[in-house]
Amino acid sequence: MLRICDLSKVYGRTVVLRGLNLELKDGIYCFFGPNGSGKTTLLRIISGFEKPSCGRVFFEGKEITGLSPQRIVKMGIAIAFQLPRVFWNLDVEQNIFLACMDKKKVKEVVKTFRLEEDVKTIAKKLSQGKIKLLQISMSYATNPRLLLLDEPFAGLDVGNVRLLIEILKELVGKKSMIITSHRPKLLRGIANKFFEIRGGKIAGSYENPT
Amino acid sequence: MISEIFTSAFYTAFSISILLCYRVGKILNLSFASFFTLGAYLSILNPLLAIPFGASAGFILHKLTKKLSIANATIFSLGFAIAIEEILRIYFRTEYIILPVQKITLFGEMVVGSHAISGLISTAFVTIFLCFLLSKKSINLRVMEEDLELAEIYGVRTERLRLIVLTITGTLIAFLGSLHNPGIVYPTLGWQYLIFSVIIATLANIFERAYLFAILFAFVITCLPKFF
Amino acid sequence: MLTKILLITLFLLFPLFLGYYTTFIALISIILGILTISWHFMEKEIGWVSFGHSVPFGIAAYLLALNPTLLFLTPFIFLIFLFFSFFGRRLFPFATFIASIALWNVSHYFVLNGKGGEEGFGVPFSMSLGNLYTLSMALLLFCYVFFEIISKSNLGLKIKAVRDDEIAAKSVGIDPIRFKIVGFFFSTTFASVAGVLHAVSFSHVSPSVFSPFYALFPFVVSKISFDKRWACIVGSFVIVSLSHSLSAFLPETHYILYSVVLMMIAVVKKNAENL
């Protein structure tokens, strides 16, 4: 599904990714590691929000390196950022509608992400947890074959973490996902494989991290 | 060429004033257009009147905009500029006033006398400002340019510094308006000088040493046409 | 929406039955109403505050005066705003304002050095006041309905999405540049239409079409109309009527109002990111 060849990213003198090689089949993958290890940069490169310094990215056999984010979304990869990016002055329904342009799909997504009560609420009036859910639901609504979730649990309280885990469990087998997290344990029973990133390289891969 | 040098000195002082207000005072001071016009109108009575009036206008502007964001402070300065222009229009009750222009000979070249004076005053301002920048006392100014919150944390009296910047530049622009006699005075006179200076300031602001580049750009833009 | 349109139509028809001077003042209000509604769309839906809507307004007027065939250039005026949008939302109002003032100054030389006299360039054709009023009224109604429909359409929703967050828009597959261009295009095109009508109604185009009166008029009217689209039409009538009725005692009254509104808005909305 996703193939990454010799991917590197340099910001000034800082090397964030060093010749990363990876081949992923359909499934759910968790990338974990310390701050600055390159997790977010990797997702931003795959989704087209960053251009790699060198290396190539292939999705379902087609090269997507350097394509615009809009193009990549249309090819079937969607991203939900760590810091939520939503349409703040539009309501939840409009936010999700913009991602799929299909009213039936909006109802389905709203149900999946437990946003039924907030359908007509303006995004800026939602709680932090709901905003996070809204953003993930928007990415999901684009009907991607690969969903990239950058630190989905960051900034969430226990209740919302539980709710998100519950939703992710429902998506197992339905969507391929790459999830970055500081807390890989939360993804036990969800992710098929765990990759540890350190210093811009894959430091190890595990079926079940301890 | 002497005339061009005076003009470039005038625009350097104007652009540096804009840069100072923008970088230190966090305001794109569009009121300068009317400060200049205010000075030009006051020159009919007495050019020196521009000094207290310019300082007061700068002081009032600081007081009314000190808590506003850059965008809102700038909008306020635009409203303030229009208000001053309209007060001048109502007070003087004429569309325009023609002023006599005296020419003098300097090093064999005919130069407008008032332009020479405004050029010299501008040169003095720029020189003093550059000397200040080279001194240790300019550190507060630089910190405030970099980060307003950080400056406050380090104990810089940002509000006082902003007041000084807005008052001094306000005084300077009004005084230059009273000296730089264009031959005709009308309520929107200052805008053409402001636009030209904003262009110079915008170009200079791209660079880290914006004030030095303001001198360079003002010189190039005003003197270059002479060579073609 | 139908009730609003009906009420607006009745409101606009009323001056037609009054004297020549009143009808002419109403005509100017209608033309500036089109300018204001086009500006309002740009601020509310696209999220860009322009202090230089006199730029498309004035350029279109000048194109008509120079040679009506040059009007084919008006659809490209949005490129000027697109260029200024690279300065960012915060500097955009001032960049457009400076551009309008620069054009105001430059056009004085242009008029004197070109074929124009002191009053500016003459417009090659004219219309009777009644016909021009009816045409302007129809265009104002069309402009109002057009922007109402666009605002509620999927296209409008995408334009609003780009206004709210360009990165979020990209992440759901919306091209921000494309929708920004579409928005700018609609807004500047209607501002150009207003410019053309203005030129025809005065039979000449003077540099004042770029003056702060036209540059700031939409902003001030929109603010005193509490940002309501329909109220912008009434607001336009109020400012134009006030300006003309008081001109005998206190010329340029509108500028005093402008300065008050600008200062008030800046103070009242001191915490707002984008005005």
XYZ file of C-alpha atoms in Angstrom:
713
model
C 0.000 0.000 0.000
C 2.647 2.552 1.073
C 6.316 2.433 0.137
C 8.890 4.917 1.369
C 12.365 4.918 -0.185
C 15.431 6.700 1.264
C 13.321 9.493 2.712
C 15.265 12.346 4.297
C 14.264 15.738 5.583
C 16.641 18.478 6.652
C 15.673 21.816 8.234
C 18.693 24.084 8.032
C 21.353 22.104 9.894
C 18.887 19.781 11.638
C 18.383 16.384 10.088
C 14.871 15.189 10.983
C 14.583 12.092 8.813
C 17.630 10.090 7.702
C 17.157 7.840 4.683
C 13.981 6.192 5.958
C 12.899 2.996 4.165
C 9.534 1.414 4.831
C 6.977 -0.797 3.157
C 3.500 -1.060 4.674
C 0.625 -3.303 3.667
C -3.044 -2.669 4.571
C -3.440 -2.434 8.338
C -3.009 -0.147 11.318
C 0.469 0.986 12.294
C 1.678 2.940 15.251
C 4.807 5.094 15.140
C 6.175 6.107 18.506
C 9.268 7.838 19.747
C 10.486 10.927 21.622
C 9.774 14.541 20.621
C 11.676 15.617 17.512
C 12.234 12.046 16.348
C 10.524 12.767 13.013
C 7.061 11.192 13.456
C 5.074 14.276 12.555
C 7.429 15.196 9.708
C 6.953 11.726 8.233
C 3.159 12.121 8.248
C 3.383 15.633 6.836
C 5.572 14.394 3.983
C 3.220 11.488 3.190
C 0.227 13.864 3.185
C 1.987 16.435 0.987
C 2.219 19.221 3.567
C 6.037 18.999 3.500
C 8.408 18.248 0.675
C 11.200 15.769 1.432
C 14.820 16.852 1.022
C 15.350 13.600 -0.840
C 13.690 10.226 -1.233
C 10.397 9.074 -2.698
C 6.964 8.033 -1.460
C 4.690 5.611 -3.339
C 1.019 4.928 -2.582
C -0.617 1.933 -4.204
C 2.186 1.851 -6.755
C 1.917 5.525 -7.748
C 4.520 8.084 -6.760
C 3.063 10.847 -4.578
C 6.302 12.658 -3.642
C 5.877 16.422 -3.849
C 2.213 16.331 -4.872
C -0.095 18.943 -3.366
C -2.078 17.919 -0.236
C -5.359 18.337 -2.132
C -4.170 15.887 -4.808
C -3.024 13.389 -2.197
C -6.391 13.566 -0.416
C -8.087 12.761 -3.716
C -5.727 9.802 -4.180
C -6.893 8.376 -0.849
C -4.654 9.637 1.963
C -6.083 11.944 4.636
C -4.407 13.467 7.681
C -5.619 14.690 11.061
C -3.094 17.049 12.658
C -1.945 17.104 16.251
C -3.183 20.684 16.630
C -6.709 20.568 15.226
C -7.351 22.405 11.968
C -11.076 22.760 11.355
C -13.390 25.420 9.892
C -14.004 27.373 13.062
C -16.975 29.466 11.950
C -18.912 26.596 10.384
C -21.005 24.036 12.250
C -20.052 20.387 12.692
C -22.314 19.231 9.879
C -20.858 21.756 7.424
C -17.321 20.841 8.460
C -17.899 17.184 7.691
C -19.939 17.937 4.573
C -17.016 19.882 3.132
C -14.869 16.805 3.442
C -17.248 14.448 1.611
C -19.853 16.642 -0.154
C -22.435 13.931 0.584
C -25.258 14.408 3.114
C -25.793 10.656 3.653
C -22.126 10.208 4.413
C -22.282 13.112 6.894
C -24.977 11.281 8.906
C -22.903 8.106 8.936
C -19.732 9.921 10.023
C -21.558 11.902 12.706
C -22.881 8.615 14.120
C -19.503 6.877 13.965
C -17.776 9.715 15.807
C -20.581 10.273 18.360
C -21.149 13.867 17.245
C -24.957 13.639 16.904
C -25.631 16.155 19.681
C -23.298 18.773 18.243
C -24.307 18.674 14.592
C -25.467 22.296 14.545
C -22.791 23.612 16.919
C -20.239 26.042 15.500
C -16.764 24.448 15.658
C -15.238 27.208 17.780
C -17.816 26.519 20.495
C -16.892 22.836 20.827
C -14.768 21.398 23.627
C -11.134 20.407 22.914
C -12.035 16.720 22.809
C -14.909 17.259 20.381
C -12.732 19.424 18.135
C -10.189 16.606 17.957
C -12.941 14.136 17.127
C -14.353 16.531 14.544
C -11.007 16.813 12.828
C -10.526 13.056 12.704
C -14.093 12.650 11.483
C -13.409 15.146 8.679
C -10.352 13.181 7.564
C -12.410 9.994 7.771
C -15.196 11.592 5.733
C -12.885 12.108 2.756
C -13.143 8.325 2.439
C -9.414 7.656 2.484
C -7.785 4.302 2.019
C -5.038 5.441 4.364
C -5.767 7.641 7.381
C -2.876 9.454 9.074
C -3.498 10.432 12.701
C -0.867 12.641 14.303
C -0.928 12.282 18.107
C -4.698 11.727 18.303
C -4.628 11.339 22.102
C -2.640 14.522 22.813
C -4.563 16.979 24.966
C -7.518 14.656 25.565
C -8.939 13.791 28.984
C -9.459 10.181 30.056
C -13.079 10.077 28.901
C -12.257 11.318 25.436
C -9.244 8.973 25.154
C -11.562 6.046 25.936
C -14.094 7.284 23.401
C -11.442 7.664 20.712
C -10.040 4.179 21.412
C -13.554 2.809 21.126
C -14.032 4.525 17.758
C -10.627 3.355 16.502
C -11.480 -0.215 17.497
C -14.623 0.021 15.386
C -12.475 1.046 12.424
C -10.143 -1.942 12.709
C -10.328 -3.908 9.486
C -12.195 -1.128 7.717
C -9.446 1.467 7.282
C -5.687 1.431 7.009
C -4.129 3.880 9.420
C -0.802 5.270 10.522
C -1.028 6.673 14.028
C 1.754 8.522 15.806
C 1.635 8.552 19.582
C 3.695 9.073 22.704
C 1.571 6.425 24.345
C 1.759 3.291 22.123
C 0.211 1.175 24.857
C -3.127 2.841 24.184
C -3.089 1.282 20.743
C -2.687 -2.300 21.912
C -5.305 -4.430 20.258
C -5.759 -1.786 17.572
C -2.419 -1.516 15.762
C -0.992 -4.475 13.891
C 2.575 -3.297 14.208
C 4.532 -0.710 16.191
C 7.548 1.191 14.832
C 9.924 3.045 17.083
C 11.458 6.142 15.513
C 14.641 7.645 16.938
C 16.793 10.318 15.346
C 14.888 10.152 12.087
C 15.367 6.408 11.664
C 13.364 3.290 12.411
C 14.992 2.059 15.609
C 12.860 -1.058 15.892
C 9.558 -2.691 15.064
C 7.369 -4.699 17.431
C 4.190 -6.700 17.336
C 3.411 -5.619 20.900
C 5.494 -2.951 22.694
C 6.201 -3.218 26.385
C 22.329 66.157 -7.826
C 22.308 68.242 -4.615
C 18.547 68.523 -4.844
C 18.252 64.721 -5.154
C 20.479 64.209 -2.124
C 18.248 66.483 -0.034
C 15.178 64.629 -1.285
C 16.709 61.259 -0.476
C 17.597 62.471 3.030
C 13.999 63.629 3.462
C 12.597 60.252 2.361
C 15.139 58.391 4.499
C 13.922 60.237 7.610
C 10.297 59.616 6.638
C 10.875 55.883 5.981
C 12.906 55.430 9.176
C 10.034 57.017 11.108
C 7.612 54.547 9.521
C 9.953 51.651 10.273
C 10.413 52.752 13.878
C 6.677 52.989 14.449
C 6.090 49.632 12.790
C 8.918 47.673 14.405
C 8.949 49.293 17.837
C 5.537 50.934 18.189
C 3.712 48.036 16.477
C 1.689 50.384 14.300
C 1.811 51.152 10.582
C 1.384 54.843 11.220
C -0.838 56.139 8.434
C -1.385 59.318 10.483
C 1.978 60.532 9.223
C 0.198 61.693 6.070
C -1.888 64.130 8.081
C 0.944 65.017 10.507
C 2.862 66.159 7.442
C -0.139 68.133 6.162
C -0.659 69.606 9.633
C 2.922 70.858 9.567
C 2.464 72.262 6.064
C -0.639 74.219 7.109
C 0.990 75.453 10.304
C 3.950 76.766 8.289
C 1.567 79.463 7.034
C 1.390 80.769 10.619
C 4.799 79.775 11.976
C 6.845 76.673 11.017
C 7.943 76.158 14.629
C 4.313 75.577 15.649
C 4.609 72.179 13.944
C 6.842 70.940 16.784
C 4.347 71.154 19.680
C 1.432 70.157 17.441
C 3.299 67.151 15.968
C 4.420 66.028 19.428
C 0.874 66.339 20.790
C -0.569 64.415 17.846
C 2.021 61.634 18.358
C 1.319 61.583 22.094
C -2.460 61.359 21.583
C -2.034 58.622 19.000
C 0.109 56.627 21.435
C -2.384 57.023 24.257
C -5.320 55.926 22.120
C -3.627 52.972 20.425
C -1.330 51.553 23.106
C -3.609 48.594 23.839
C -4.564 47.794 20.259
C -3.191 45.104 17.946
C -1.090 46.201 14.936
C -4.066 45.922 12.569
C -6.432 47.856 14.796
C -3.834 50.464 15.728
C -3.240 51.017 12.023
C -6.949 51.372 11.314
C -7.165 53.836 14.172
C -4.251 55.799 12.722
C -6.113 55.973 9.407
C -9.217 57.336 11.132
C -7.026 59.758 13.087
C -5.388 60.908 9.840
C -8.743 61.606 8.207
C -9.936 63.438 11.336
C -6.899 65.770 11.301
C -7.336 66.418 7.577
C -10.988 67.298 8.041
C -10.231 69.607 10.959
C -7.701 71.368 8.723
C -10.218 71.520 5.872
C -12.899 73.005 8.129
C -10.505 75.442 9.834
C -8.829 76.791 6.690
C -11.986 76.606 4.548
C -10.127 76.444 1.218
C -9.342 73.615 -1.171
C -5.708 74.656 -1.463
C -3.303 77.412 -0.463
C -0.433 78.499 -2.701
C 2.839 79.245 -0.931
C 5.793 81.170 -2.414
C 8.808 79.012 -3.234
C 12.268 80.497 -2.878
C 15.178 79.062 -4.788
C 18.797 79.356 -3.744
C 22.075 78.436 -5.394
C 24.156 75.756 -3.694
C 27.461 74.683 -5.230
C 26.319 76.091 -8.558
C 22.966 74.275 -8.530
C 19.532 75.832 -8.120
C 17.785 74.248 -5.156
C 14.448 74.967 -3.467
C 15.481 76.623 -0.192
C 12.881 74.868 1.960
C 13.891 71.488 0.508
C 17.488 72.161 1.479
C 16.432 72.954 5.051
C 14.189 69.892 5.355
C 17.000 67.789 3.816
C 19.478 69.092 6.387
C 17.073 68.490 9.295
C 16.443 64.961 7.962
C 20.165 64.300 7.674
C 20.633 65.453 11.257
C 17.849 63.136 12.437
C 19.222 60.145 10.518
C 22.757 60.782 11.817
C 21.616 61.067 15.436
C 19.484 57.959 15.045
C 22.346 55.934 13.552
C 24.656 57.048 16.379
C 21.988 55.957 18.856
C 21.698 52.581 17.112
C 25.460 52.084 17.487
C 25.315 52.906 21.195
C 24.573 50.425 23.976
C 21.331 52.241 24.793
C 19.733 50.921 21.611
C 19.514 47.421 23.114
C 16.012 48.108 24.513
C 14.865 49.187 21.102
C 16.205 46.018 19.497
C 14.655 43.745 22.107
C 11.312 45.462 21.628
C 11.598 45.027 17.874
C 12.261 41.313 18.293
C 9.594 40.424 20.819
C 7.355 42.759 22.768
C 6.454 40.230 25.474
C 10.059 39.196 25.936
C 11.048 42.860 26.254
C 8.484 43.300 29.035
C 9.768 40.172 30.805
C 13.301 41.594 30.705
C 12.068 44.824 32.284
C 12.080 47.091 29.226
C 9.573 49.908 29.747
C 7.860 49.209 26.462
C 5.042 51.688 26.887
C 7.421 54.535 27.598
C 9.609 53.577 24.630
C 6.562 53.452 22.358
C 5.488 56.873 23.598
C 8.949 58.279 22.848
C 9.021 56.729 19.380
C 5.554 57.951 18.405
C 6.097 61.422 19.821
C 9.535 61.959 18.287
C 8.547 60.642 14.861
C 5.288 62.609 14.993
C 7.221 65.779 15.790
C 9.739 65.099 13.044
C 7.148 64.445 10.342
C 5.079 67.510 11.263
C 8.238 69.643 11.337
C 9.342 68.273 7.965
C 5.868 69.108 6.661
C 6.285 72.685 7.790
C 9.729 72.966 6.198
C 9.356 70.987 2.978
C 7.336 73.585 1.088
C 5.911 72.009 -2.095
C 4.441 75.317 -3.276
C 0.835 74.301 -2.672
C -0.885 73.040 0.472
C -4.082 70.987 0.474
C -5.626 68.554 3.018
C -4.436 65.345 1.319
C -0.919 66.622 0.620
C 0.808 64.174 2.957
C -0.392 60.990 1.270
C 1.976 61.119 -1.689
C 4.983 61.453 0.640
C 3.637 58.689 2.856
C 3.090 56.250 -0.037
C 6.591 56.802 -1.380
C 8.081 56.336 2.094
C 5.965 53.258 2.827
C 7.313 51.652 -0.356
C 10.889 52.389 0.752
C 10.159 51.156 4.299
C 8.500 47.965 3.026
C 11.497 47.124 0.858
C 13.902 47.899 3.691
C 11.890 45.880 6.193
C 12.683 42.705 4.250
C 16.246 42.967 5.545
C 17.495 42.576 9.074
C 19.330 45.915 8.982
C 16.205 47.688 7.817
C 17.289 51.205 8.811
C 20.495 51.043 6.791
C 18.631 49.623 3.816
C 16.087 52.455 4.120
C 18.946 54.924 3.539
C 20.153 52.886 0.563
C 16.731 52.477 -1.043
C 15.769 56.125 -0.483
C 19.010 57.182 -2.156
C 18.668 54.736 -5.058
C 15.000 55.503 -5.735
C 15.410 59.287 -5.625
C 18.821 59.595 -7.263
C 18.784 56.825 -9.848
C 16.402 58.560 -12.295
C 18.987 61.358 -12.501
C 21.409 58.986 -14.247
C 18.931 57.826 -16.906
C -35.139 35.933 1.022
C -38.108 36.729 -1.251
C -39.616 39.140 1.279
C -36.297 40.938 1.606
C -35.981 41.242 -2.176
C -39.516 42.581 -2.444
C -38.900 45.147 0.287
C -35.606 46.218 -1.272
C -37.296 46.563 -4.686
C -40.022 48.767 -3.229
C -37.415 50.826 -1.398
C -35.446 51.297 -4.620
C -38.483 52.086 -6.777
C -39.635 54.900 -4.521
C -37.025 57.558 -5.551
C -37.981 57.096 -9.234
C -41.158 59.078 -8.558
C -39.352 61.971 -6.898
C -37.532 64.898 -8.516
C -34.462 64.698 -10.771
C -31.976 65.588 -8.048
C -33.356 63.037 -5.577
C -33.383 60.331 -8.234
C -29.785 61.156 -9.102
C -28.729 60.931 -5.447
C -30.581 57.601 -5.188
C -28.788 56.426 -8.343
C -25.397 57.190 -6.767
C -26.530 55.354 -3.623
C -27.521 52.314 -5.695
C -24.179 52.288 -7.518
C -22.286 52.566 -4.252
C -24.629 49.918 -2.847
C -23.323 47.495 -5.494
C -19.781 48.447 -4.514
C -20.587 47.870 -0.839
C -22.250 44.483 -1.385
C -19.275 43.315 -3.461
C -16.964 44.459 -0.646
C -19.185 42.823 1.981
C -18.880 39.486 0.171
C -15.120 39.837 0.184
C -14.995 40.552 3.915
C -17.655 38.174 5.221
C -17.325 35.194 2.916
C -13.722 35.313 1.697
C -12.304 36.837 4.856
C -10.194 39.554 3.249
C -10.780 43.164 4.326
C -10.081 45.534 1.470
C -9.528 49.237 1.998
C -9.049 49.603 -1.724
C -12.234 48.502 -3.441
C -11.941 51.766 -5.312
C -9.190 50.045 -7.328
C -11.491 47.752 -9.408
C -14.178 50.452 -9.245
C -11.894 53.164 -10.621
C -10.000 51.027 -13.123
C -13.251 49.843 -14.747
C -14.481 53.452 -14.931
C -11.236 54.541 -16.588
C -11.295 51.627 -19.035
C -14.781 52.631 -20.127
C -13.721 56.246 -20.564
C -10.575 55.389 -22.510
C -12.167 52.840 -24.783
C -15.237 50.692 -24.011
C -13.652 47.696 -25.751
C -11.005 47.728 -23.000
C -13.711 46.595 -20.594
C -12.796 43.026 -21.527
C -9.893 43.545 -19.103
C -12.182 43.984 -16.089
C -12.450 40.243 -15.303
C -8.674 40.270 -14.745
C -8.712 43.042 -12.122
C -8.953 40.385 -9.420
C -5.258 39.644 -10.148
C -4.339 42.909 -8.386
C -6.059 41.712 -5.211
C -4.583 38.254 -5.614
C -1.139 39.876 -5.705
C -1.865 41.873 -2.534
C -3.141 38.737 -0.803
C 0.463 37.493 -0.718
C 1.128 40.203 1.894
C -1.164 38.255 4.227
C -4.527 39.066 5.770
C -3.125 41.576 8.254
C -1.377 43.773 5.719
C -3.957 43.337 2.960
C -6.225 46.231 4.047
C -3.321 48.662 4.120
C -1.682 47.368 0.938
C -4.957 47.858 -0.952
C -5.502 51.253 0.641
C -2.015 52.436 -0.303
C -2.606 51.095 -3.838
C -5.813 53.098 -4.145
C -4.136 56.260 -2.866
C -1.215 55.678 -5.236
C -3.634 55.300 -8.166
C -5.441 58.430 -7.005
C -2.191 60.405 -7.178
C -0.962 58.816 -10.398
C -4.291 59.326 -12.172
C -3.983 63.106 -11.738
C -0.864 63.082 -13.922
C -2.431 60.520 -16.218
C -5.513 62.686 -16.767
C -3.510 65.851 -17.396
C -0.954 64.214 -19.667
C -3.532 62.118 -21.517
C -6.485 63.402 -23.447
C -8.490 64.302 -20.369
C -9.248 67.818 -19.214
C -9.373 69.083 -15.665
C -12.594 67.177 -15.001
C -11.059 63.930 -16.248
C -11.931 61.782 -19.230
C -15.310 62.026 -20.923
C -17.415 58.876 -21.302
C -18.232 58.120 -24.972
C -21.925 57.364 -24.450
C -24.749 58.420 -22.196
C -28.143 57.201 -20.951
C -31.212 58.959 -19.657
C -31.481 59.112 -15.875
C -34.588 56.923 -15.812
C -32.994 54.181 -17.916
C -29.751 54.317 -15.998
C -31.632 54.170 -12.697
C -33.642 51.136 -13.807
C -30.517 49.389 -15.087
C -28.588 50.127 -11.883
C -31.494 48.990 -9.746
C -31.748 45.719 -11.678
C -27.994 45.179 -11.319
C -28.114 45.898 -7.596
C -30.908 43.366 -7.127
C -29.043 40.855 -9.263
C -25.862 41.487 -7.234
C -27.769 41.011 -3.972
C -29.489 37.781 -5.100
C -26.284 36.462 -6.662
C -24.266 36.861 -3.459
C -27.137 35.476 -1.338
C -27.292 32.348 -3.520
C -23.521 31.951 -3.652
C -23.268 32.282 0.147
C -25.722 29.446 0.640
C -24.333 27.186 -2.100
C -21.649 24.509 -1.880
C -19.298 26.912 -3.645
C -19.944 29.494 -0.928
C -19.330 26.886 1.737
C -15.961 26.041 0.195
C -15.072 29.737 -0.010
C -15.948 30.077 3.691
C -13.864 26.997 4.467
C -10.833 28.596 2.829
C -11.558 31.776 4.794
C -11.554 29.872 8.089
C -8.430 27.753 7.621
C -6.470 27.193 4.445
C -4.566 24.219 5.865
C -7.778 22.534 7.019
C -9.165 23.158 3.535
C -6.157 21.477 1.949
C -6.474 18.533 4.318
C -9.977 17.786 3.029
C -9.024 18.255 -0.614
C -10.082 21.883 -1.205
C -7.672 23.995 -3.246
C -7.462 27.324 -1.332
C -5.992 29.338 -4.204
C -8.756 28.289 -6.590
C -11.558 29.316 -4.258
C -9.788 32.496 -3.242
C -9.528 33.408 -6.933
C -13.228 32.645 -7.475
C -14.167 34.815 -4.486
C -11.925 37.715 -5.538
C -13.235 37.428 -9.075
C -16.890 37.764 -8.030
C -16.173 40.641 -5.694
C -13.984 42.685 -8.064
C -16.265 42.044 -11.033
C -19.257 43.566 -9.259
C -17.089 46.434 -8.006
C -16.099 47.000 -11.667
C -19.765 46.992 -12.697
C -20.358 49.712 -10.101
C -17.392 51.657 -11.533
C -18.812 51.491 -15.060
C -22.258 52.653 -13.889
C -20.632 55.473 -11.934
C -18.722 56.630 -15.012
C -21.888 56.581 -17.140
C -23.927 58.428 -14.524
C -21.419 61.285 -14.265
C -20.481 61.207 -17.999
C -16.854 61.606 -17.068
C -14.198 59.891 -14.951
C -12.013 61.957 -12.661
C -9.128 60.818 -10.418
C -11.493 61.024 -7.451
C -12.800 57.519 -8.292
C -9.705 56.256 -6.471
C -10.080 58.669 -3.558
C -10.484 57.544 0.068
C -14.199 58.353 -0.260
C -14.683 55.347 -2.538
C -11.880 53.292 -0.959
C -13.380 53.437 2.529
C -17.064 53.848 1.663
C -17.904 50.091 1.667
C -16.101 49.505 4.972
C -17.904 52.341 6.719
C -21.326 51.500 5.254
C -20.929 47.829 6.093
C -20.011 48.635 9.690
C -22.882 51.066 10.256
C -25.150 48.403 8.706
C -24.074 45.881 11.348
C -22.564 43.666 8.629
C -25.993 42.754 7.201
C -26.074 42.487 3.428
C -29.537 43.985 2.955
C -28.738 46.793 5.404
C -25.721 47.764 3.281
C -28.145 49.087 0.652
C -29.919 51.275 3.221
C -26.551 52.296 4.716
C -25.356 53.394 1.298
C -28.437 55.617 0.908
C -27.877 57.095 4.374
C -24.228 58.029 3.817
C -24.742 59.419 0.306
C -27.824 61.418 1.338
C -26.104 62.736 4.457
C -23.017 63.727 2.525
C -25.019 65.570 -0.156
C -27.512 67.257 2.159
C -24.811 68.583 4.484
C -22.358 69.561 1.758
C -23.705 73.126 1.663
C -22.895 73.716 5.359
C -19.994 71.363 5.942
C -18.258 69.991 2.855
C -16.868 66.450 2.965
C -19.055 65.532 5.958
C -18.690 61.869 5.076
C -14.988 61.996 5.891
C -15.767 63.024 9.473
C -18.089 60.045 9.685
C -15.384 57.844 8.142
C -12.827 58.857 10.727
C -15.282 58.275 13.595
C -16.268 54.821 12.295
C -12.633 53.789 11.690
C -11.517 54.842 15.164
C -14.570 53.295 16.825
C -14.173 49.971 15.002
C -10.495 49.803 15.934
C -11.248 50.393 19.609
C -14.394 48.250 19.846
C -12.841 45.272 18.081
C -9.448 45.581 19.744
C -9.199 41.883 20.436
C -10.240 40.726 16.971
C -7.559 39.065 14.866
C -8.944 40.270 11.553
C -10.925 43.398 12.335
